[in-house]
Amino acid sequence: MEIFDKKTAAEVAGMLLEVKAIRLQPEKPFTWASGWKSPIYCDNRLSLSFPEVRTFIKKNMVKAIEQNFPSVESIAGVATAGIPQGALLADQMELPFLYVRSKPKGHGMENMIEGKVTPGQKVVVVEDLVSTGGSSLKAVEDLKAAGFEVLGMVAIFTYGFDVAKSNFENAGVKLICLSDYSSMLPQALANDYIDDETLASLVEWRKDPSAWQGVRVR
């Protein structure tokens, strides 16, 4: 798991905070499907509604692909949030686009992969957000099973969990992210989304999200 560029990571984090694609609520935590209490909610689909942000993300994801996976022949988005991001990149790079469902379509051809399947084709997978990496890596396995050569993955944002790092390392998949949780915290502090006390709590959440209970309201 790598960050594409530190300066870009800070800029992307600042933009996501500004358009509220990243929301911080340490005093009223979100509850994830896993049951974890979380001070952050990240929905990068909101970035699509802001042309300047959308274009900045697109251009830098293209750079990340060109620098890390120069032999790419197609782009695959992970359903659902990776689909529009991937389509933007494929269009910019003039490459074929396809996307991977979380489960087979329940009727018709019952496809898991939508788009032309070309065995042996070198593909880069696109995600909007990586948490543990489970769903992202499942998409990788589905593409490999269909005969694609998966070069790696690019994503807009990651929480940077150790379990995600281990999952990608064990799967042998290179992941390049534009920004991450550690890059976001200084931006949130500098722009008064949080104060020093809240920052300390957010750092603790990142260390052990399963045990974190939130910030006490005074």
PDB file of N, CA, C and O in Angstrom, residues 54-84:
ATOM      1  N   ARG A  54     -13.372  16.659  -9.036  1.00  0.00           N
ATOM      2  CA  ARG A  54     -13.441  15.470  -9.881  1.00  0.00           C
ATOM      3  C   ARG A  54     -12.276  15.429 -10.872  1.00  0.00           C
ATOM      4  O   ARG A  54     -11.636  14.391 -11.066  1.00  0.00           O
ATOM      5  N   THR A  55     -11.984  16.571 -11.476  1.00  0.00           N
ATOM      6  CA  THR A  55     -10.912  16.642 -12.470  1.00  0.00           C
ATOM      7  C   THR A  55      -9.542  16.467 -11.820  1.00  0.00           C
ATOM      8  O   THR A  55      -8.666  15.783 -12.374  1.00  0.00           O
ATOM      9  N   PHE A  56      -9.351  17.059 -10.641  1.00  0.00           N
ATOM     10  CA  PHE A  56      -8.073  16.928  -9.935  1.00  0.00           C
ATOM     11  C   PHE A  56      -7.813  15.472  -9.584  1.00  0.00           C
ATOM     12  O   PHE A  56      -6.700  14.954  -9.780  1.00  0.00           O
ATOM     13  N   ILE A  57      -8.821  14.789  -9.082  1.00  0.00           N
ATOM     14  CA  ILE A  57      -8.693  13.367  -8.735  1.00  0.00           C
ATOM     15  C   ILE A  57      -8.405  12.548  -9.986  1.00  0.00           C
ATOM     16  O   ILE A  57      -7.504  11.701  -9.992  1.00  0.00           O
ATOM     17  N   LYS A  58      -9.154  12.802 -11.045  1.00  0.00           N
ATOM     18  CA  LYS A  58      -8.971  12.051 -12.296  1.00  0.00           C
ATOM     19  C   LYS A  58      -7.548  12.202 -12.830  1.00  0.00           C
ATOM     20  O   LYS A  58      -6.892  11.209 -13.163  1.00  0.00           O
ATOM     21  N   LYS A  59      -7.075  13.427 -12.915  1.00  0.00           N
ATOM     22  CA  LYS A  59      -5.745  13.673 -13.479  1.00  0.00           C
ATOM     23  C   LYS A  59      -4.650  12.981 -12.667  1.00  0.00           C
ATOM     24  O   LYS A  59      -3.701  12.425 -13.225  1.00  0.00           O
ATOM     25  N   ASN A  60      -4.787  13.008 -11.348  1.00  0.00           N
ATOM     26  CA  ASN A  60      -3.752  12.403 -10.510  1.00  0.00           C
ATOM     27  C   ASN A  60      -3.842  10.885 -10.477  1.00  0.00           C
ATOM     28  O   ASN A  60      -2.822  10.200 -10.348  1.00  0.00           O
ATOM     29  N   MET A  61      -5.049  10.338 -10.619  1.00  0.00           N
ATOM     30  CA  MET A  61      -5.155   8.880 -10.722  1.00  0.00           C
ATOM     31  C   MET A  61      -4.570   8.394 -12.049  1.00  0.00           C
ATOM     32  O   MET A  61      -3.943   7.330 -12.102  1.00  0.00           O
ATOM     33  N   VAL A  62      -4.752   9.180 -13.094  1.00  0.00           N
ATOM     34  CA  VAL A  62      -4.139   8.835 -14.382  1.00  0.00           C
ATOM     35  C   VAL A  62      -2.619   8.842 -14.236  1.00  0.00           C
ATOM     36  O   VAL A  62      -1.926   7.926 -14.703  1.00  0.00           O
ATOM     37  N   LYS A  63      -2.077   9.866 -13.582  1.00  0.00           N
ATOM     38  CA  LYS A  63      -0.626   9.936 -13.358  1.00  0.00           C
ATOM     39  C   LYS A  63      -0.138   8.723 -12.563  1.00  0.00           C
ATOM     40  O   LYS A  63       0.909   8.148 -12.867  1.00  0.00           O
ATOM     41  N   ALA A  64      -0.912   8.357 -11.535  1.00  0.00           N
ATOM     42  CA  ALA A  64      -0.531   7.211 -10.699  1.00  0.00           C
ATOM     43  C   ALA A  64      -0.477   5.927 -11.528  1.00  0.00           C
ATOM     44  O   ALA A  64       0.426   5.102 -11.360  1.00  0.00           O
ATOM     45  N   ILE A  65      -1.433   5.758 -12.426  1.00  0.00           N
ATOM     46  CA  ILE A  65      -1.460   4.570 -13.275  1.00  0.00           C
ATOM     47  C   ILE A  65      -0.298   4.589 -14.259  1.00  0.00           C
ATOM     48  O   ILE A  65       0.410   3.591 -14.438  1.00  0.00           O
ATOM     49  N   GLU A  66      -0.085   5.737 -14.893  1.00  0.00           N
ATOM     50  CA  GLU A  66       0.980   5.837 -15.891  1.00  0.00           C
ATOM     51  C   GLU A  66       2.360   5.590 -15.283  1.00  0.00           C
ATOM     52  O   GLU A  66       3.229   4.983 -15.918  1.00  0.00           O
ATOM     53  N   GLN A  67       2.559   6.046 -14.047  1.00  0.00           N
ATOM     54  CA  GLN A  67       3.860   5.886 -13.400  1.00  0.00           C
ATOM     55  C   GLN A  67       4.071   4.493 -12.825  1.00  0.00           C
ATOM     56  O   GLN A  67       5.188   3.978 -12.808  1.00  0.00           O
ATOM     57  N   ASN A  68       2.998   3.874 -12.334  1.00  0.00           N
ATOM     58  CA  ASN A  68       3.143   2.589 -11.655  1.00  0.00           C
ATOM     59  C   ASN A  68       2.754   1.377 -12.508  1.00  0.00           C
ATOM     60  O   ASN A  68       3.255   0.280 -12.275  1.00  0.00           O
ATOM     61  N   PHE A  69       1.867   1.589 -13.475  1.00  0.00           N
ATOM     62  CA  PHE A  69       1.389   0.474 -14.295  1.00  0.00           C
ATOM     63  C   PHE A  69       1.389   0.883 -15.774  1.00  0.00           C
ATOM     64  O   PHE A  69       0.325   0.910 -16.419  1.00  0.00           O
ATOM     65  N   PRO A  70       2.546   1.211 -16.321  1.00  0.00           N
ATOM     66  CA  PRO A  70       2.608   1.761 -17.681  1.00  0.00           C
ATOM     67  C   PRO A  70       2.147   0.807 -18.785  1.00  0.00           C
ATOM     68  O   PRO A  70       1.807   1.259 -19.878  1.00  0.00           O
ATOM     69  N   SER A  71       2.100  -0.488 -18.511  1.00  0.00           N
ATOM     70  CA  SER A  71       1.681  -1.449 -19.543  1.00  0.00           C
ATOM     71  C   SER A  71       0.176  -1.716 -19.527  1.00  0.00           C
ATOM     72  O   SER A  71      -0.310  -2.634 -20.183  1.00  0.00           O
ATOM     73  N   VAL A  72      -0.589  -0.902 -18.801  1.00  0.00           N
ATOM     74  CA  VAL A  72      -2.037  -1.097 -18.664  1.00  0.00           C
ATOM     75  C   VAL A  72      -2.722  -1.112 -20.030  1.00  0.00           C
ATOM     76  O   VAL A  72      -2.386  -0.346 -20.935  1.00  0.00           O
ATOM     77  N   GLU A  73      -3.694  -2.029 -20.167  1.00  0.00           N
ATOM     78  CA  GLU A  73      -4.458  -2.156 -21.414  1.00  0.00           C
ATOM     79  C   GLU A  73      -5.949  -1.927 -21.217  1.00  0.00           C
ATOM     80  O   GLU A  73      -6.694  -1.734 -22.189  1.00  0.00           O
ATOM     81  N   SER A  74      -6.405  -1.957 -19.966  1.00  0.00           N
ATOM     82  CA  SER A  74      -7.819  -1.697 -19.687  1.00  0.00           C
ATOM     83  C   SER A  74      -7.985  -1.275 -18.234  1.00  0.00           C
ATOM     84  O   SER A  74      -7.094  -1.482 -17.409  1.00  0.00           O
ATOM     85  N   ILE A  75      -9.149  -0.690 -17.936  1.00  0.00           N
ATOM     86  CA  ILE A  75      -9.468  -0.205 -16.594  1.00  0.00           C
ATOM     87  C   ILE A  75     -10.723  -0.916 -16.106  1.00  0.00           C
ATOM     88  O   ILE A  75     -11.714  -1.029 -16.845  1.00  0.00           O
ATOM     89  N   ALA A  76     -10.695  -1.375 -14.854  1.00  0.00           N
ATOM     90  CA  ALA A  76     -11.861  -2.045 -14.267  1.00  0.00           C
ATOM     91  C   ALA A  76     -12.278  -1.340 -12.986  1.00  0.00           C
ATOM     92  O   ALA A  76     -11.472  -1.169 -12.066  1.00  0.00           O
ATOM     93  N   GLY A  77     -13.531  -0.910 -12.912  1.00  0.00           N
ATOM     94  CA  GLY A  77     -14.061  -0.298 -11.697  1.00  0.00           C
ATOM     95  C   GLY A  77     -14.701  -1.345 -10.817  1.00  0.00           C
ATOM     96  O   GLY A  77     -15.232  -2.348 -11.301  1.00  0.00           O
ATOM     97  N   VAL A  78     -14.633  -1.121  -9.504  1.00  0.00           N
ATOM     98  CA  VAL A  78     -15.285  -2.010  -8.538  1.00  0.00           C
ATOM     99  C   VAL A  78     -16.647  -1.421  -8.194  1.00  0.00           C
ATOM    100  O   VAL A  78     -16.736  -0.268  -7.754  1.00  0.00           O
ATOM    101  N   ALA A  79     -17.717  -2.192  -8.406  1.00  0.00           N
ATOM    102  CA  ALA A  79     -19.065  -1.703  -8.126  1.00  0.00           C
ATOM    103  C   ALA A  79     -19.243  -1.426  -6.626  1.00  0.00           C
ATOM    104  O   ALA A  79     -18.706  -2.153  -5.795  1.00  0.00           O
ATOM    105  N   THR A  80     -19.964  -0.332  -6.272  1.00  0.00           N
ATOM    106  CA  THR A  80     -20.528   0.563  -7.274  1.00  0.00           C
ATOM    107  C   THR A  80     -19.721   1.868  -7.401  1.00  0.00           C
ATOM    108  O   THR A  80     -19.679   2.479  -8.469  1.00  0.00           O
ATOM    109  N   ALA A  81     -19.108   2.299  -6.309  1.00  0.00           N
ATOM    110  CA  ALA A  81     -18.481   3.616  -6.303  1.00  0.00           C
ATOM    111  C   ALA A  81     -17.246   3.714  -7.191  1.00  0.00           C
ATOM    112  O   ALA A  81     -16.853   4.807  -7.603  1.00  0.00           O
ATOM    113  N   GLY A  82     -16.632   2.570  -7.521  1.00  0.00           N
ATOM    114  CA  GLY A  82     -15.473   2.598  -8.401  1.00  0.00           C
ATOM    115  C   GLY A  82     -15.841   2.694  -9.872  1.00  0.00           C
ATOM    116  O   GLY A  82     -14.965   2.928 -10.723  1.00  0.00           O
ATOM    117  N   ILE A  83     -17.132   2.538 -10.190  1.00  0.00           N
ATOM    118  CA  ILE A  83     -17.552   2.546 -11.590  1.00  0.00           C
ATOM    119  C   ILE A  83     -17.376   3.921 -12.239  1.00  0.00           C
ATOM    120  O   ILE A  83     -16.713   4.042 -13.270  1.00  0.00           O
ATOM    121  N   PRO A  84     -17.962   5.001 -11.668  1.00  0.00           N
ATOM    122  CA  PRO A  84     -17.799   6.299 -12.334  1.00  0.00           C
ATOM    123  C   PRO A  84     -16.355   6.777 -12.357  1.00  0.00           C
ATOM    124  O   PRO A  84     -15.908   7.356 -13.353  1.00  0.00           O
TER     125      PRO A  84
END
